[in-house]
Coordinates of C-alpha atoms in Angstrom, one line a residue:
X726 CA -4.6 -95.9 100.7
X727 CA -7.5 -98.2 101.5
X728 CA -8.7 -98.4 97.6
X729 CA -5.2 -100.0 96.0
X730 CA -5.0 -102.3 99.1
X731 CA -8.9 -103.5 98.7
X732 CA -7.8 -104.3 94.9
X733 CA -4.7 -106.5 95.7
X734 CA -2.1 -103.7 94.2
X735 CA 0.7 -102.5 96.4
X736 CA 1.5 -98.4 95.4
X737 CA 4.9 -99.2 94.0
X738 CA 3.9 -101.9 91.9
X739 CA 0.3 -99.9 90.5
X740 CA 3.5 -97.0 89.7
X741 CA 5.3 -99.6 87.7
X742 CA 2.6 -100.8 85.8
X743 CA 0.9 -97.6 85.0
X744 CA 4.7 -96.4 83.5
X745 CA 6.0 -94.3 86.1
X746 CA 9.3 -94.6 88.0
X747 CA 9.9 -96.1 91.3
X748 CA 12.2 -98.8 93.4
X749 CA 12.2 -102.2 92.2
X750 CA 10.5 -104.6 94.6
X751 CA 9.1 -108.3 94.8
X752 CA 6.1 -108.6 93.0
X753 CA 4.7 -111.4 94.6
X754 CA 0.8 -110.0 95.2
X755 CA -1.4 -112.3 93.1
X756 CA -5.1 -111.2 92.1
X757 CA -8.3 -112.9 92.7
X758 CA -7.8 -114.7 89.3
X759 CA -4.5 -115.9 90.6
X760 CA -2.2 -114.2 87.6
X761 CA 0.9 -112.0 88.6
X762 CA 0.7 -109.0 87.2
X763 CA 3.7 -108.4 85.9
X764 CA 3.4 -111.3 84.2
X765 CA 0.3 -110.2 82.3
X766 CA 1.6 -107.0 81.6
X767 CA 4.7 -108.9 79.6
X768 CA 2.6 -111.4 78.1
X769 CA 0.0 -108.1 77.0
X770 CA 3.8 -106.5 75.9
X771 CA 4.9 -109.2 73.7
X772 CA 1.7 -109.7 72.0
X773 CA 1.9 -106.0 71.0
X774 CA 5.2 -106.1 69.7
X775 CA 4.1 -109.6 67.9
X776 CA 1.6 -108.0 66.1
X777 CA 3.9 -104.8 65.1
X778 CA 6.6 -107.4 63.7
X779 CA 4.2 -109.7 61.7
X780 CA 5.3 -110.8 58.1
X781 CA 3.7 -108.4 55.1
X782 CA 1.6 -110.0 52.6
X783 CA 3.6 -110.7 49.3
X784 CA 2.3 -109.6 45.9
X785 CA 4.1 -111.3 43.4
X786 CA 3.5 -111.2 39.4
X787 CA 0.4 -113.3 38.9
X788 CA -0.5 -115.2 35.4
X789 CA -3.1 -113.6 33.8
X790 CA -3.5 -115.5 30.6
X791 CA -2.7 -119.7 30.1
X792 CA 0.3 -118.3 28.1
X793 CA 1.6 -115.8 29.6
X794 CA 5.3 -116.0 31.0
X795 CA 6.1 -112.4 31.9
X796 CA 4.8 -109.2 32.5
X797 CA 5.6 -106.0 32.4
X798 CA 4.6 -103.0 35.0
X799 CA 2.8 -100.3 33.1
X800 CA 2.2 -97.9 36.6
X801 CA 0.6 -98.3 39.7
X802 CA -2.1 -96.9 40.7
X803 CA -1.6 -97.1 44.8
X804 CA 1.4 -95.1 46.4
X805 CA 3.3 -96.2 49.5
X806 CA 1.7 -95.6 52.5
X807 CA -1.7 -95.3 51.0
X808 CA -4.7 -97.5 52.4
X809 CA -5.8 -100.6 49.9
X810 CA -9.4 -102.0 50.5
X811 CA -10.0 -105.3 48.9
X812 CA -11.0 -105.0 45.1
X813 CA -8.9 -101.6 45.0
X814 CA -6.8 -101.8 41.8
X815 CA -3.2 -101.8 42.4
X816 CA -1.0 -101.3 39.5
X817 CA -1.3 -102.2 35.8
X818 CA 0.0 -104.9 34.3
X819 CA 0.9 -105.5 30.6
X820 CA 0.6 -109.3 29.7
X821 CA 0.7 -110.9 26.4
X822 CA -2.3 -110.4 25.6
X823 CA -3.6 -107.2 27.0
X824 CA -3.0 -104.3 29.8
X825 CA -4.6 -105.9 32.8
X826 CA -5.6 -104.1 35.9
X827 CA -4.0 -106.1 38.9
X828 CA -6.6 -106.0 42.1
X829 CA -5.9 -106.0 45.9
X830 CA -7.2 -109.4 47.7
X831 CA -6.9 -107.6 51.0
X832 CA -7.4 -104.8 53.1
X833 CA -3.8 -103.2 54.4
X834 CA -1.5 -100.3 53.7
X835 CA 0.5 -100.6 50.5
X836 CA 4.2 -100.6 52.5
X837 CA 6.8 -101.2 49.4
X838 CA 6.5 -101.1 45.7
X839 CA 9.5 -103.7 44.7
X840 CA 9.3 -103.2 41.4
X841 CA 8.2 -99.9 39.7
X842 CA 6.6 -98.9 36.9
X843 CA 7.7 -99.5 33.7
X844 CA 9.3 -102.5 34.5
X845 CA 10.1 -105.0 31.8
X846 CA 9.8 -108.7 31.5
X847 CA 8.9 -109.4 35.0
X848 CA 8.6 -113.3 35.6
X849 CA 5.8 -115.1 36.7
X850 CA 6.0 -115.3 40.8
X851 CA 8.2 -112.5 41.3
X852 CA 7.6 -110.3 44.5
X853 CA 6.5 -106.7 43.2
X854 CA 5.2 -105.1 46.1
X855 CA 4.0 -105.3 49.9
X856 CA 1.6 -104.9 51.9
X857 CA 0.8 -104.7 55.4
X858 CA -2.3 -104.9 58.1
X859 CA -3.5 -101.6 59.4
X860 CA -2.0 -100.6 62.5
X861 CA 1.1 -102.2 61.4
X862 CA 4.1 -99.2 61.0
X863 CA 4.4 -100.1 57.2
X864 CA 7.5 -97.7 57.1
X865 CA 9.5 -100.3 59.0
X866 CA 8.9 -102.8 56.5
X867 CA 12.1 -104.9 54.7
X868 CA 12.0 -106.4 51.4
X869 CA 12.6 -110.1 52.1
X870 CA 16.0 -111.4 50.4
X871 CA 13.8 -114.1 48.5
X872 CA 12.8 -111.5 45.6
X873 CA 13.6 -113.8 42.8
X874 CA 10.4 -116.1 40.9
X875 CA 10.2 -119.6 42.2
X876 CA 13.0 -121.9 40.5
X877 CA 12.1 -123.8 37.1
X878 CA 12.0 -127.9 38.8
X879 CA 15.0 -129.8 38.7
X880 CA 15.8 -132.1 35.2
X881 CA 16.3 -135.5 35.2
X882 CA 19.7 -136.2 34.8
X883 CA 20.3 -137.5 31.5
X884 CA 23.1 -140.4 30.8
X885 CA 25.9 -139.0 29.0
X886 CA 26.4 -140.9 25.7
X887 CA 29.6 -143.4 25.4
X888 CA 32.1 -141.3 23.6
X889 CA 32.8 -142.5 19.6
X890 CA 36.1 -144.8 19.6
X891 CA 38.6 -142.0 18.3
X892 CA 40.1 -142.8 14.3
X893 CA 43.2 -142.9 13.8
X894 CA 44.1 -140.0 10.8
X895 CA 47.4 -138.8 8.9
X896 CA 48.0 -135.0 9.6
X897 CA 47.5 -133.2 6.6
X898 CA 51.1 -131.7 5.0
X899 CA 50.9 -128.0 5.2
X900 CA 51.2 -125.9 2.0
X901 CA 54.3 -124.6 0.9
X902 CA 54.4 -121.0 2.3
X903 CA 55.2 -117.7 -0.3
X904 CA 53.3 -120.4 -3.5
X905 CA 50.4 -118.8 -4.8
X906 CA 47.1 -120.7 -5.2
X907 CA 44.6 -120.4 -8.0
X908 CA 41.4 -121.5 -8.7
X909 CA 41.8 -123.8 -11.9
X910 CA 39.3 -124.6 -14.9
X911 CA 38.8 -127.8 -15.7
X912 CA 40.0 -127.6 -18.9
X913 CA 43.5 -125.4 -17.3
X914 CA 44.0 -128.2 -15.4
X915 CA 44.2 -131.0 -17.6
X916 CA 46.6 -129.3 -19.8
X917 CA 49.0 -128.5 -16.4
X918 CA 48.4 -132.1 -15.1
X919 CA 49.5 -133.0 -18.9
X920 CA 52.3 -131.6 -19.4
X921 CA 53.7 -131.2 -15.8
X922 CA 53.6 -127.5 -15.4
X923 CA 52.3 -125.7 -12.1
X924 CA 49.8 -122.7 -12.5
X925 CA 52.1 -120.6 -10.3
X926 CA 54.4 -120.3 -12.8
X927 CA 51.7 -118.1 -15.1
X928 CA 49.4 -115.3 -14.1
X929 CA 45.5 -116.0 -14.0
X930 CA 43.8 -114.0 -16.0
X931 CA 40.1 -115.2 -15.8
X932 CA 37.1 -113.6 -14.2
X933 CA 37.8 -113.3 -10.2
X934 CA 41.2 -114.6 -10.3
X935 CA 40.5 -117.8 -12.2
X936 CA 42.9 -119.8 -13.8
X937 CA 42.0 -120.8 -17.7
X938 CA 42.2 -122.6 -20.8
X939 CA 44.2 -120.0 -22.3
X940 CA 46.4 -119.3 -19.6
X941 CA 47.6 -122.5 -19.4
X942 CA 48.1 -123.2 -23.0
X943 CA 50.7 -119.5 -22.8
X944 CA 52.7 -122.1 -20.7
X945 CA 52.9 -124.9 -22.8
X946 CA 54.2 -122.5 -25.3
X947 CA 56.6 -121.1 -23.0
X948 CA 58.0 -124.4 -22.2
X949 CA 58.3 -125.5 -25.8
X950 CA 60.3 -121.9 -26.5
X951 CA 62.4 -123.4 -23.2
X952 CA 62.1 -120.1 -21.5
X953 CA 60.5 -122.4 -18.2
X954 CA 60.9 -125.7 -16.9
X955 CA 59.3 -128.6 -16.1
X956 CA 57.5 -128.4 -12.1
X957 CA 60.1 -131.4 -10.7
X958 CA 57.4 -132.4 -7.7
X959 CA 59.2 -132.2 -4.5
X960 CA 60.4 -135.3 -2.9
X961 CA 57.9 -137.0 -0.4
X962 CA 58.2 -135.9 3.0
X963 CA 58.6 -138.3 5.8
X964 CA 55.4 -140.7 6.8
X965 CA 54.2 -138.3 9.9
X966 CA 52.8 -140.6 12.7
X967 CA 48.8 -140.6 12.7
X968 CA 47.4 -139.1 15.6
X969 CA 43.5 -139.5 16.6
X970 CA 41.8 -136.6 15.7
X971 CA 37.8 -135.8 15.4
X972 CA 36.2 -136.8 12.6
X973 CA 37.0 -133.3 9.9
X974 CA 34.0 -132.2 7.3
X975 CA 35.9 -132.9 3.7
X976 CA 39.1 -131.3 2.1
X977 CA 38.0 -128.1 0.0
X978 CA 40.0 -128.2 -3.5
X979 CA 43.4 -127.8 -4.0
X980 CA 43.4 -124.2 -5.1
X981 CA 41.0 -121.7 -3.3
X982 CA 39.7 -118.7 -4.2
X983 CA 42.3 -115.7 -4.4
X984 CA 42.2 -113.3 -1.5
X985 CA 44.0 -111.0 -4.7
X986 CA 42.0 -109.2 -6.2
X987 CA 38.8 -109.6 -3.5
X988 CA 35.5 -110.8 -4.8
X989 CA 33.7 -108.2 -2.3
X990 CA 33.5 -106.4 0.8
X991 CA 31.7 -108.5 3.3
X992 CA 28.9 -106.6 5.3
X993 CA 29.5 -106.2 8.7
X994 CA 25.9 -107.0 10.3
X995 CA 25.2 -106.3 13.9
X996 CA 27.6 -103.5 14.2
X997 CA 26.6 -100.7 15.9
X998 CA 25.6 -98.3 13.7
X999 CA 24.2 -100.2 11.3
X1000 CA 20.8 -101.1 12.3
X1001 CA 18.1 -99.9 14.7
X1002 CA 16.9 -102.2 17.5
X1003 CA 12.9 -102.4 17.8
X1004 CA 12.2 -103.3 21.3
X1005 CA 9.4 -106.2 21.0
X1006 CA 6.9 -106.0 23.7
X1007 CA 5.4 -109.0 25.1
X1008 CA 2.6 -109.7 22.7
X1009 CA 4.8 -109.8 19.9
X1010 CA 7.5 -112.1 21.5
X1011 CA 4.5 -114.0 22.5
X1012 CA 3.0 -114.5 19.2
X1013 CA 6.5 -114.7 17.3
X1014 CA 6.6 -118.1 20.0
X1015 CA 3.1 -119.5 18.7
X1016 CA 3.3 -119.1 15.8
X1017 CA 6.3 -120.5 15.7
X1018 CA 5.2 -123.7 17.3
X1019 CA 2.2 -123.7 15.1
X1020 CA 3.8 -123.7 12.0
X1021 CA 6.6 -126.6 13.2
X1022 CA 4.1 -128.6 14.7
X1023 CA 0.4 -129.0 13.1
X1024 CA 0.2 -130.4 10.0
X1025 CA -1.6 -127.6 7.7
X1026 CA -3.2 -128.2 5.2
X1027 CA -5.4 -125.6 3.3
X1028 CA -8.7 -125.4 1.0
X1029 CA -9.0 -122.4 -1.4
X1030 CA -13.4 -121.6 -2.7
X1031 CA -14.5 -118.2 -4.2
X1032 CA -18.3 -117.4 -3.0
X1033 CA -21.2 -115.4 -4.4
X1034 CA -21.9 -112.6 -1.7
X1035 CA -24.9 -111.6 -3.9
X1036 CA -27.1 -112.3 -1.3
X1037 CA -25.3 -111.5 1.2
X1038 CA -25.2 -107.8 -0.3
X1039 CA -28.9 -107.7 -0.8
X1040 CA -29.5 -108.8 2.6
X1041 CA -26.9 -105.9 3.6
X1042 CA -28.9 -103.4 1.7
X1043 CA -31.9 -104.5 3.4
X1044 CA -30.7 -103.9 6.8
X1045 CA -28.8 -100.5 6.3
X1046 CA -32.4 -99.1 5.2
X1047 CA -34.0 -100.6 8.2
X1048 CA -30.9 -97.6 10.1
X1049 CA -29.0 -101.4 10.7
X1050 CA -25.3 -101.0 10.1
X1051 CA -23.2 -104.5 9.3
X1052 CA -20.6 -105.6 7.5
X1053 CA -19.6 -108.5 5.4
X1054 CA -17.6 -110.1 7.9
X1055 CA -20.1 -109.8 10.1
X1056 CA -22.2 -112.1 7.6
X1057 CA -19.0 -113.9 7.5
X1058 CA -18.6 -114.4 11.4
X1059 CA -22.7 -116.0 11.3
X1060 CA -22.1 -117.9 8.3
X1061 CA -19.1 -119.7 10.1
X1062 CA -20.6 -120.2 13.5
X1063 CA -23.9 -122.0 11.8
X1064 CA -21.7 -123.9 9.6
X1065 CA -20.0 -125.3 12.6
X1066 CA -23.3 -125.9 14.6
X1067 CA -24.6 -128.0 11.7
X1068 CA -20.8 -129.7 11.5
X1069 CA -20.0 -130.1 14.8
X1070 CA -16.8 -133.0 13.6
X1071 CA -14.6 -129.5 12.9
X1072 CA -15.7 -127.7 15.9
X1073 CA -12.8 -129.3 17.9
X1074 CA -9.7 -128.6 19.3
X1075 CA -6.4 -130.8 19.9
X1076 CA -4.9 -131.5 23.1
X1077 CA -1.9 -133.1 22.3
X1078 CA -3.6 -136.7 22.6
X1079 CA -7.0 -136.5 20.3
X1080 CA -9.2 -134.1 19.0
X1081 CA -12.5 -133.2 21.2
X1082 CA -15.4 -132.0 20.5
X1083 CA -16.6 -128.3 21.8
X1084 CA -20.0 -128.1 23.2
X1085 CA -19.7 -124.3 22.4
X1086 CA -19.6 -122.4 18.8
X1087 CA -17.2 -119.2 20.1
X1088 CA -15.7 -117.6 17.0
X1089 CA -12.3 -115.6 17.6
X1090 CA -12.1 -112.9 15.5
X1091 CA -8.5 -111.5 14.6
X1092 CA -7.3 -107.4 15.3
X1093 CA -4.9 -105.8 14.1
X1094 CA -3.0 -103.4 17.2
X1095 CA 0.0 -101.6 17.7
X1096 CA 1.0 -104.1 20.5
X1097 CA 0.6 -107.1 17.7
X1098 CA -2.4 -109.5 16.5
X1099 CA -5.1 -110.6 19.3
X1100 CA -8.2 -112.4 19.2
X1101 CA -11.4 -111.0 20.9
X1102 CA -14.2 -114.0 21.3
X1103 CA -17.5 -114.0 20.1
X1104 CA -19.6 -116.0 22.4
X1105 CA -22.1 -118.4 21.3
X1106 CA -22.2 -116.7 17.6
X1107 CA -24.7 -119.5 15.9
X1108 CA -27.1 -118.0 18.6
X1109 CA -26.5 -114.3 18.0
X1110 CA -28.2 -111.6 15.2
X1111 CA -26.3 -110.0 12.9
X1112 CA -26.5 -107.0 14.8
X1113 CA -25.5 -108.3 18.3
X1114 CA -22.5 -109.8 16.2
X1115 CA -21.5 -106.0 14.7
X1116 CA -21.7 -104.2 18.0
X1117 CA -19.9 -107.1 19.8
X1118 CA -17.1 -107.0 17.3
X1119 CA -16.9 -103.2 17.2
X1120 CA -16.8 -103.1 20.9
X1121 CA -14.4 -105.9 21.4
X1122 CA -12.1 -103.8 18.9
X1123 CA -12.0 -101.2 20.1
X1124 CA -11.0 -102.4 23.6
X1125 CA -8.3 -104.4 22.1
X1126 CA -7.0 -101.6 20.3
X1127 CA -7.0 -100.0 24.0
X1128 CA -5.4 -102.6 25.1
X1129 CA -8.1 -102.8 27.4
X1130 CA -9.4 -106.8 26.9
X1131 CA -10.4 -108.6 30.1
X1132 CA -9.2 -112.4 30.1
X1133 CA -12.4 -113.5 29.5
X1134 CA -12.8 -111.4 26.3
X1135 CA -9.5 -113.0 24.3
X1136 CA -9.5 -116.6 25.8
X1137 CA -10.8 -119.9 24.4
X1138 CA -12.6 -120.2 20.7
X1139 CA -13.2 -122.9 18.6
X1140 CA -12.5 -121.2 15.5
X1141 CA -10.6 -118.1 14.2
X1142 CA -11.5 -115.5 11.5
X1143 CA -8.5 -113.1 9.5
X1144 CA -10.1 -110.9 7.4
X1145 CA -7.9 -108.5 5.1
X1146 CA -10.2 -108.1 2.5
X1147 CA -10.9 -104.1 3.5
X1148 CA -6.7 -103.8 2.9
X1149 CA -7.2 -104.7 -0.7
X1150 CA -5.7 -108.7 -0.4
X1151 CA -7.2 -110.9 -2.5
X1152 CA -6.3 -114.0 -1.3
X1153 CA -4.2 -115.3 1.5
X1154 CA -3.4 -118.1 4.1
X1155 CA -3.4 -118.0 7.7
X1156 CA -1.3 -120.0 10.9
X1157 CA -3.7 -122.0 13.0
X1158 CA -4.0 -120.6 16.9
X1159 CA -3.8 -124.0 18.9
X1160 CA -5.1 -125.4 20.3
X1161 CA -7.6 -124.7 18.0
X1162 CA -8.3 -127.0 14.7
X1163 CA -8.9 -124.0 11.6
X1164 CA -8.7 -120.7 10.8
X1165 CA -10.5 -119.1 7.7
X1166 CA -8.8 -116.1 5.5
X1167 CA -10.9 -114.0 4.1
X1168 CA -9.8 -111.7 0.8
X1169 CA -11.4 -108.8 -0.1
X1170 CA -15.3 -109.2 -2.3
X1171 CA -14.7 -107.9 -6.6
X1172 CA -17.0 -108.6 -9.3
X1173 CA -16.9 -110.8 -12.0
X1174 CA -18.5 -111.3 -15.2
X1175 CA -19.9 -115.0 -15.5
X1176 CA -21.7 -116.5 -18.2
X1177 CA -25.3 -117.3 -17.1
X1178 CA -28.8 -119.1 -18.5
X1179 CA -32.0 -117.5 -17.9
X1180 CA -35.3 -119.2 -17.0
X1181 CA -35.8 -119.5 -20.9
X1182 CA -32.4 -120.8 -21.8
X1183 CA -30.5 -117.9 -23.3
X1184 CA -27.4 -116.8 -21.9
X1185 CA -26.2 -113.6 -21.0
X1186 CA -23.5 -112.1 -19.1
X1187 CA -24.2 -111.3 -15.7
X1188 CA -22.0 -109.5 -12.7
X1189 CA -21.0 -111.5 -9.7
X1190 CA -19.6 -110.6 -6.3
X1191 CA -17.1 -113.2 -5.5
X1192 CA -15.1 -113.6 -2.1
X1193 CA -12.0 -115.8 -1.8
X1194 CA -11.6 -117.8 1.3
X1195 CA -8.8 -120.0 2.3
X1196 CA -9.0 -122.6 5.6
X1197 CA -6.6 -123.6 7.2
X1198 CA -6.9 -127.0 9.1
X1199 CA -5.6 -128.8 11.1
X1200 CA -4.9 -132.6 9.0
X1201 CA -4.5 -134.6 12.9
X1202 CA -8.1 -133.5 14.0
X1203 CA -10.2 -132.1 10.3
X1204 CA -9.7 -134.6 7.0
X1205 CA -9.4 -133.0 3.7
X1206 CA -12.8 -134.2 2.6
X1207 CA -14.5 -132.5 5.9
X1208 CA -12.4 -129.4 5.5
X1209 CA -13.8 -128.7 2.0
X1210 CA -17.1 -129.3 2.7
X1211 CA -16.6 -126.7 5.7
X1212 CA -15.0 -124.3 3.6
X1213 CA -18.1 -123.8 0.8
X1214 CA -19.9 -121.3 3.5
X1215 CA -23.8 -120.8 3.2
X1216 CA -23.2 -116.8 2.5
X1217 CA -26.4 -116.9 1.0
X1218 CA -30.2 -114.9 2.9
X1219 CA -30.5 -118.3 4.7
X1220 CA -27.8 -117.0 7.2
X1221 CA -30.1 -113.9 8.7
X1222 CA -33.7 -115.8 10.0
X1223 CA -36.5 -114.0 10.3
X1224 CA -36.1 -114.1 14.2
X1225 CA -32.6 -113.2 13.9
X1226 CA -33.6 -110.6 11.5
X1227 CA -36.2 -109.4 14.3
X1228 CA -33.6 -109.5 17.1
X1229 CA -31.4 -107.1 15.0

């Protein structure tokens, strides 16, 4: 007993602490350090269960593009319970762009998944999941009641308008119930007014129920034969006291259109049955929103050229025998991007206040996917080769018909490209993507015959390859006069350098 006595510890008190039973006594034996020790134990105790009981880490819906609102949950990719390292990927999330893989900022243990997969229109900020510390018992874990996305801030309250003074006007006398109505010709009713008949007292015989000429002449003649009698108008009723009422859109005429026999049967739209809803993912709502605000908002105006791709095809020739594959609109896409280097005033963009000037030439190019329209970037174009321009825009393509676009890859450009020439269109216009300034539409290339002078004068008929383009341009931030110069492209050799050509 001499060791627990040369330590300071009493045996009942070492019992306690080390968990096993014994009487409950005064624990008044301090150590050399001058702590009780069952005070340490309960401070050691309630750290413990502090650390068991600490709030999990929140993962809410995140913004993955400038315009995205919503998301939706594609799947995840962690199951509850399972460890997440930092930079593990979590889930998959559909934005309105793209399919974007959502990472893990810490380590932990994935406790709940809040919302699962295949989750629609998620807001921005809600909670979707949680995740706790290692060593914390994730199974214990509560969703917190505050699930919801942070509230939109608070309007101004807006001063209610002074209501109008209310007008004082006569009630309208009804219509004599069980007397038919027609619809009169002119002519029908001058001959009624005339000679004081009423169209009720004939049958309408016109097209759709319409009173005529003819049928009001058939009741002259009856009145003349006597067999009917003058329509006696009914005596005035009784002034009826004006009462205020809101102002009423005008009288329609006297005699509306027959119920008997009916014009048509009206359709019924929006009845079950008779239509099949399309659910709209996110990109589509998204760009249905754009292009919305696009078309309402920036004045368009638009500049129409046809250009020679002669040498554009020779040049094209050139390279496919050198094993180089391009295509036009990759000639297109350099053409564009060293057009705007050497005219940096329609490089610009508007931000709501003034156009400003890009330091960068980045031409978005537009894809056609089964999730909608997007627009891939390629990076500093006027720099590129032809070649570096074809395997960027065949590689961005493909990821965005994968739906597999990074942020990076569809955000920002200066200027947009919609080519539909390989479906056949000749000639079309396109929407401007703000905050961008111009778009160019591209038709597809045919030949035409043009009369032409050769170096001795004659003429002849030679075959040109001609390519209609229309621009699209913004009138607050690109004149007319600029815009037209912009539009004639240089699709001529001059577009492929000899370095460039050496790069390919």
């Amino acid at each position: 007993m001499a060791a627990p006595w040369r330590l300071g510890w009493e045996p009942w008190l070492l019992r306690c602490v080390l968990g096993f039973g014994g009487r409950r006594g005064p624990a008044v034996l301090k150590g050399a350090a001058g702590w009780s020790a069952g005070r340490g134990a309960s401070r050691r105790w309630l750290h413990s269960t502090r650390r068991l009981q600490a709030d999990p880490i929140k993962i809410l819906m995140p913004s993955l593009s400038p315009t995205m609102e919503e998301g939706n949950i594609v799947k995840w990719l962690k199951k509850e319970g399972e460890a997440v390292s930092a930079g593990d990927a979590l889930c998959e999330i559909e934005t309105d762009k793209a399919v974007v893989t959502l990472d893990a900022s810490d380590d932990g243990i994935l406790a709940r998944i809040v919302v699962e997969g295949g989750s629609k229109n998620v807001r921005l900020g809600s909670l979707i999941g949680l995740l706790v510390e290692e060593g914390q018992d994730w199974k214990r874990v509560e969703i917190p009641k505050d699930v919801g996305p942070p509230s939109p801030p608070s309007k101004p309250s807006v001063p209610h308008p002074s209501p109008e003074p209310q007008t004082s006007i006569p009630v309208k006398p009804e219509v004599t119930p069980g007397k038919l109505q027609f619809r009169l010709s002119p002519a029908a009713r001058n001959i009624l007014e005339k000679h004081t008949l009423d169209a009720s007292q004939g049958t309408a015989t016109g097209p759709r129920g319409i009173f005529t000429k003819e049928d009001a002449l058939k009741l002259v003649h009856l009145k003349q034969l006597g067999k009917i009698t003058e329509s006696r108008p009914a005596p005035a009723p009784p002034a009826a006291p004006t009462v205020p009422l809101p102002a009423q859109a005008p009288a329609g005429p006297s005699y509306p259109r027959p119920m008997i026999p009916p014009m048509s049967i009206p359709g019924q739209p929006n009845v079950a049955g008779t239509f099949t809803e399309i659910p709209a993912s996110n990109i589509r709502r998204v760009i249905a929103k754009r292009l919305t605000e696009s078309k309402s908002t920036i004045p368009h105006a638009y500049t129409t050229v046809d250009c020679d791709l002669g040498a554009v095809l020779k040049a094209r020739q050139n390279l496919i025998r050198d094993n180089i594959k391009v295509s036009v609109n990759d000639f297109i896409i350099k053409a564009a991007a060293v057009t705007l280097k050497q005219m940096p005033g329609v490089n610009v963009s508007w931000d709501g206040e003034g156009p400003k000037q890009l330091p960068f030439v980045d031409i978005s190019v537009a894809v056609a996917t089964d999730r909608g329209l997007i627009t891939p970037v390629i990076k500093d174009a006027a720099a590129k080769g032809i070649q570096e321009i074809a395997d960027s825009v065949k590689a961005l393509s493909k990821k965005a018909r994968d739906g597999k676009l990074l942020p990076e890859e569809y955000q920002g450009g200066s200027f947009s490209i919609s080519n539909l020439g390989m479906f056949g269109i000749d000639e079309f216009t396109s929407v401007i993507n703000p905050p961008q300034a111009c778009i160019l539409s591209v038709g597809r290339f045919r030949p035409v015959l043009k009369l032409a002078q050769d170096e001795e004068g004659n003429a002849s008929l030679q075959q040109h390859q001609l390519i209609k383009v229309t621009m699209s341009s913004d009138s607050r931030a690109v004149d007319d006069e600029l815009a037209t110069r912009v539009t004639v492209l240089k699709l001529d050799g001059s577009v492929v350098s000899p370095s460039q050509k050496g790069s390919c």
